[in-house]
Short mmCIF file of C-alpha atoms in Angstrom, two decimals:
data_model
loop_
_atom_site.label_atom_id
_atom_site.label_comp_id
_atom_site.label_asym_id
_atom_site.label_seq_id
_atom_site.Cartn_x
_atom_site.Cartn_y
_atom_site.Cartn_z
CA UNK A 15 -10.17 5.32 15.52
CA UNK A 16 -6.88 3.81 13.73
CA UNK A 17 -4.27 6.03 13.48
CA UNK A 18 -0.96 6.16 12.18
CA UNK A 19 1.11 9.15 12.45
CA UNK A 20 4.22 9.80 10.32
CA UNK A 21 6.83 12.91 10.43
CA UNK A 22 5.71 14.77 7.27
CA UNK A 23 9.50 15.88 5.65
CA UNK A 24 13.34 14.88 6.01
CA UNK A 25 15.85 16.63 4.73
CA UNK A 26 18.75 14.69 4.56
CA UNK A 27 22.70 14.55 2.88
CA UNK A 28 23.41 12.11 0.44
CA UNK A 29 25.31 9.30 2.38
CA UNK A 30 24.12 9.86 5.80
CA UNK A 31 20.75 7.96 7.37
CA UNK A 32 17.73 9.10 8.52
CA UNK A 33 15.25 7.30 10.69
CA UNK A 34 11.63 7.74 10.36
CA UNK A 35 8.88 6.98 12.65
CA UNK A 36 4.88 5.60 12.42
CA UNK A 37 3.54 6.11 16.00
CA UNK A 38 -0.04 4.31 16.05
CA UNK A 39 -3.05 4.86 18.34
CA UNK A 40 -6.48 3.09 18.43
CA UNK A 41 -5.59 -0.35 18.34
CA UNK A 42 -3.73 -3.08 19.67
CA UNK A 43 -0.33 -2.56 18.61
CA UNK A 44 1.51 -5.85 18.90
CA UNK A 45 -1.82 -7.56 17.29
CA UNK A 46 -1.08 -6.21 13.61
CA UNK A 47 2.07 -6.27 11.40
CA UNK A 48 3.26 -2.86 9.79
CA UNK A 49 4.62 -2.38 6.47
CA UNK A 50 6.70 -0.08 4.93
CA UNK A 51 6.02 1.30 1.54
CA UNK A 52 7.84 3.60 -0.86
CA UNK A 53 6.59 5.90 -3.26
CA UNK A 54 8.12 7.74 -6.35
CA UNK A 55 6.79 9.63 -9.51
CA UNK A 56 9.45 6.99 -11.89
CA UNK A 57 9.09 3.62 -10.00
CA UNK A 58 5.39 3.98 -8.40
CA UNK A 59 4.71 2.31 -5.13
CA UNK A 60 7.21 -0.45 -3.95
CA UNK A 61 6.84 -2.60 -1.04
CA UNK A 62 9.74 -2.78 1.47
CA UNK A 63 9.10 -4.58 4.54
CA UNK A 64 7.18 -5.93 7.54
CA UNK A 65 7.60 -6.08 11.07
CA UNK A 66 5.58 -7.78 13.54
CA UNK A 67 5.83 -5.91 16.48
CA UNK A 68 5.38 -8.37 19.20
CA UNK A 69 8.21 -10.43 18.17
CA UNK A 70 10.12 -7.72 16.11
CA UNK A 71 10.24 -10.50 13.14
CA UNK A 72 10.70 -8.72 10.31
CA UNK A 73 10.77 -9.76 6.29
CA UNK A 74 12.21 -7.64 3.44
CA UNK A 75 11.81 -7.25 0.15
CA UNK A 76 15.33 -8.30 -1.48
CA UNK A 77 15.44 -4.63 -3.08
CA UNK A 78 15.74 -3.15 0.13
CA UNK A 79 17.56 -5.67 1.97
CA UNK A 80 20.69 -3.94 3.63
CA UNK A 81 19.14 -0.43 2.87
CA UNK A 82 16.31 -0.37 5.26
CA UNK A 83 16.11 -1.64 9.03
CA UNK A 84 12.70 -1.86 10.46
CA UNK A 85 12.12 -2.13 14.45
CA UNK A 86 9.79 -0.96 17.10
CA UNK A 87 9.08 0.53 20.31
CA UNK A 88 6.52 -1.27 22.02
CA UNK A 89 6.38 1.17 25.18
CA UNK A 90 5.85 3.97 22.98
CA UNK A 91 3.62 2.12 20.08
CA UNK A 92 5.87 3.61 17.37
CA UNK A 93 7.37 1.40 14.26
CA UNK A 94 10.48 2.66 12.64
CA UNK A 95 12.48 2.55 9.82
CA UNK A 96 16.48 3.64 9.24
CA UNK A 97 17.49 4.25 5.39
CA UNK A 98 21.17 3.95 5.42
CA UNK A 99 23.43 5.91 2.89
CA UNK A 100 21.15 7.82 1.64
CA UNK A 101 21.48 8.55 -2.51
CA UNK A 102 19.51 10.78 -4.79
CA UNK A 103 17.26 7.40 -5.58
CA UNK A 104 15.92 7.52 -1.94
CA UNK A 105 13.65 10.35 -2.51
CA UNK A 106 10.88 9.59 -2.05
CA UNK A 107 7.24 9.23 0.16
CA UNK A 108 7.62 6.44 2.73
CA UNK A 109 4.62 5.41 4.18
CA UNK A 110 3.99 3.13 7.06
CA UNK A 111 0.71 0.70 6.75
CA UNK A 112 -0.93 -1.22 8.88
CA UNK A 113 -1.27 -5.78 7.79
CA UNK A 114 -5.08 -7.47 8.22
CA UNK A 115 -3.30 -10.60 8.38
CA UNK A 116 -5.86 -12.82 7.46
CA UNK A 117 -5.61 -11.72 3.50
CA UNK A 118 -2.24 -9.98 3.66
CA UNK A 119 -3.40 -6.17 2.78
CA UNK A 120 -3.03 -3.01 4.27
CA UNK A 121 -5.91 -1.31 5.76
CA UNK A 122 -4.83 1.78 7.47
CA UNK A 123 -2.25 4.16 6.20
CA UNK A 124 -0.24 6.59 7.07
CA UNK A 125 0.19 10.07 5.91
CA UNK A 126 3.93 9.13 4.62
CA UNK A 127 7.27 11.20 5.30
CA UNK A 128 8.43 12.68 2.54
CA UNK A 129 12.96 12.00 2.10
CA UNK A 130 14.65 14.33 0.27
CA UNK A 131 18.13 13.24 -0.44
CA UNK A 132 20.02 16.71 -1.10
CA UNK A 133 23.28 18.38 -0.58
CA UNK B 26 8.73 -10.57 -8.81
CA UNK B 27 4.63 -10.93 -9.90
CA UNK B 28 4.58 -8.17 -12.31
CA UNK B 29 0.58 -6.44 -12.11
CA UNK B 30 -0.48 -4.92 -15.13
CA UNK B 31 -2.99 -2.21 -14.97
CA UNK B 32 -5.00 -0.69 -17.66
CA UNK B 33 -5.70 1.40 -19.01
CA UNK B 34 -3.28 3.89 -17.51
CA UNK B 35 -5.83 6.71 -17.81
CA UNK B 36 -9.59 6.94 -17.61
CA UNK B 37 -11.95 9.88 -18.96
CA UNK B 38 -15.09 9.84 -17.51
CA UNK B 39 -18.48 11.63 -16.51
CA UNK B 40 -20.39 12.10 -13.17
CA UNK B 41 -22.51 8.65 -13.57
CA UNK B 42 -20.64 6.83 -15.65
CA UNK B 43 -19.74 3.30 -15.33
CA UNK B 44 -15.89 2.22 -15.50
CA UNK B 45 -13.58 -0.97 -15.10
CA UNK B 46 -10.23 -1.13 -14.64
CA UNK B 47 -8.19 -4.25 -15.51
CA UNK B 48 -5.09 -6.04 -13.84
CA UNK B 49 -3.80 -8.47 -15.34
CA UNK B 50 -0.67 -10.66 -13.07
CA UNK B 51 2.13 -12.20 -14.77
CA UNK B 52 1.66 -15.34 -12.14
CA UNK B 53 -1.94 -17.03 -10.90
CA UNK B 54 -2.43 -15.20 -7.55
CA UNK B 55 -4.15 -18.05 -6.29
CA UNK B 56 -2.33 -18.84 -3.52
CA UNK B 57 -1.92 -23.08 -2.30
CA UNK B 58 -4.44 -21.58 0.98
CA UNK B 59 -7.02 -21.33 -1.93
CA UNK B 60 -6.89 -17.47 -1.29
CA UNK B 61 -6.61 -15.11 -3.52
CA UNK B 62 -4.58 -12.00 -1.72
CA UNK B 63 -5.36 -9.38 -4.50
CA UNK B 64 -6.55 -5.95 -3.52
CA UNK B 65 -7.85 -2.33 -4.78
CA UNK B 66 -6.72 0.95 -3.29
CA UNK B 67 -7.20 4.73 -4.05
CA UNK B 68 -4.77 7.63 -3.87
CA UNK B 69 -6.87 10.71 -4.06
CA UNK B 70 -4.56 13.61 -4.45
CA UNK B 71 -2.51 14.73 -2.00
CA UNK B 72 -3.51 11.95 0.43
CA UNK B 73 -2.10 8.44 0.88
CA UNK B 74 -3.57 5.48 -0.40
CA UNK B 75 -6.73 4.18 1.26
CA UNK B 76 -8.07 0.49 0.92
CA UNK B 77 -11.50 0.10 -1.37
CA UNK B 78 -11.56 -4.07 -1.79
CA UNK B 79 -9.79 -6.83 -0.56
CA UNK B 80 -9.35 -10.55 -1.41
CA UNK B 81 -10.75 -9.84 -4.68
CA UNK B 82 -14.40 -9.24 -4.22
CA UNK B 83 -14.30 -8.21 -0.26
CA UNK B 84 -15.92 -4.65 0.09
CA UNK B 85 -13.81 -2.73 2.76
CA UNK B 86 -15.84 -1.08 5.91
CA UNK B 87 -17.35 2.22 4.71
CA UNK B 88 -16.55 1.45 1.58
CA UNK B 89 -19.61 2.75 -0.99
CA UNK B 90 -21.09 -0.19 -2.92
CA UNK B 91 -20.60 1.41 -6.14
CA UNK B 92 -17.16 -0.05 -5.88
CA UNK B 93 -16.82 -4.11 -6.75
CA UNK B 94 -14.28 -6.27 -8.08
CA UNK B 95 -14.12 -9.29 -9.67
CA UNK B 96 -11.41 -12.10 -11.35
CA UNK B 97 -9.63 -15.09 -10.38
CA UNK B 98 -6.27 -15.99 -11.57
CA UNK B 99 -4.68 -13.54 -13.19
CA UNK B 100 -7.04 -11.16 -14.65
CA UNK B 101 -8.73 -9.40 -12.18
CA UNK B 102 -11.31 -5.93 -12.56
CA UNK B 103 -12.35 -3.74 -10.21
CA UNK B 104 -15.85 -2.03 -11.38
CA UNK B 105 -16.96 1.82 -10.49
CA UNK B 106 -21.29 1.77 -11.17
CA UNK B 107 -21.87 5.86 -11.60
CA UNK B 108 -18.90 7.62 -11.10
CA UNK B 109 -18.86 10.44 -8.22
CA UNK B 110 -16.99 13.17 -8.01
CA UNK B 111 -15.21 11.83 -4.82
CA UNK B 112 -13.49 8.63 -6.79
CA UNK B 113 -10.78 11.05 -8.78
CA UNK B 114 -7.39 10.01 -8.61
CA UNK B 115 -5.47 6.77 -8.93
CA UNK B 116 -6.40 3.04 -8.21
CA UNK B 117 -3.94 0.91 -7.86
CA UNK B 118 -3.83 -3.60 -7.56
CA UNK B 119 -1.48 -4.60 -5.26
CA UNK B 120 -0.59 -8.36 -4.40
CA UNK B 121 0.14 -10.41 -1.42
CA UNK B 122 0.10 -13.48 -2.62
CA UNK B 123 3.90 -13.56 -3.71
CA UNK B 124 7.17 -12.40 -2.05
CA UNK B 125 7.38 -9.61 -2.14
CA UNK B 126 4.52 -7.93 -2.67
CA UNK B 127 3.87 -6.30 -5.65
CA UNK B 128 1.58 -3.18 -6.82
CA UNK B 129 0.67 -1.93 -10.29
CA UNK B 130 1.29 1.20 -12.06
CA UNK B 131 -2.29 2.65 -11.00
CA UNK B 132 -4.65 3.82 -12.82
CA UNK B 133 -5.62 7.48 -12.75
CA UNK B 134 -9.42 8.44 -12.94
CA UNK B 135 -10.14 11.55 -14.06
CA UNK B 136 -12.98 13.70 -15.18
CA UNK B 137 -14.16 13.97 -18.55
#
């Protein structure tokens, strides 16, 4: 069966990265894009990016351009994501989801990491 | 960026009970492809989102048929036909038929 499996908490220090991982089993895993979606209690759910992992094309929403940096593994069938300079408005639930291209929408999801951005 | 609007923002409602939940786009989200990438999901609590419809209208596997949805455009319902006790929590629309994509502020279904 699908899976996606996601790191379940970061604690991290404001201004310092953190790099989060979706490791996928049950499928092909250059034949579907992943996405990248954040959730918060104040701004809901907010898409931030794609990657196709075959090619390692990615797309970002303009929000997140320069914040987030998607790329994969193929070897290892993992997806990941780097926040950079991390703030108190990066807390948050990040889930990774897998793209049924044919009508753009995300069928499988991940559990989600939780960030915490503290000092 | 397509701005979804979902109400209402809370539902009250019994074991058996029919609801609808509305989401309105500020843009058509027919798409030049003549698809329409508009899509239901539910967030039961303390779990991640899960997909219920696709494209509108398109059941998703194992998906009970209680669940439909409907629209074109921008006005777009999704339709629960007697309630259960497993379909608490929040729907949410999402879009994919703009850059970037786009979800609304959910809807949370709870029990009366």
């Amino acid at each position: 069966q699908v899976q996606l499996q996601q790191c379940g908490a970061e604690l991290v220090k404001p201004g310092t990265p953190v790099k989060m991982s979706c490791k996928v089993s049950g499928y092909t895993f250059t034949s579907y894009v992943i996405s990248w979606i954040k959730q918060t209690t104040g701004q809901g759910l907010e898409w931030i990016g794609y990657i196709y992992p075959e090619s390692g094309s990615t797309g970002y929403n303009e929000k997140f351009k320069g914040k987030a940096t998607l790329t994969v593994d193929k070897s290892s069938n993992t997806a990941f994501m780097q926040l950079s300079s991390l703030a108190a408005g990066d807390s948050a639930v990040y889930y990774c989801a897998r793209v049924a291209q044919d009508y753009w929408y995300f069928d499988f999801w991940g559990p989600g990491t939780m960030v915490t951005v503290s000092s | 960026d397509v701005v979804l609007t979902q109400t209402p923002p809370t539902l009250s409602a019994t074991i058996g009970q029919s609801v609808s939940i509305s989401c309105r786009s500020s843009q058509s989200l027919l798409h030049s492809n003549g698809n329409t990438y508009l899509h239901w999901l539910l967030q039961r609590p303390g779990q991640s989102p899960q997909l219920l419809i696709y494209s509108v209208s398109r059941l998703e596997s194992g998906v009970p048929n209680r669940f439909s949805g409907s629209g074109s455009g921008t006005d777009f319902t999704l339709k629960i036909s007697g309630v259960e006790a497993e379909d608490l929590g929040v729907y949410y629309c999402v879009q994919g038929t703009h850059a970037p994509n786009t979800f609304g502020a959910g809807t949370k279904l709870e029990l009366k």
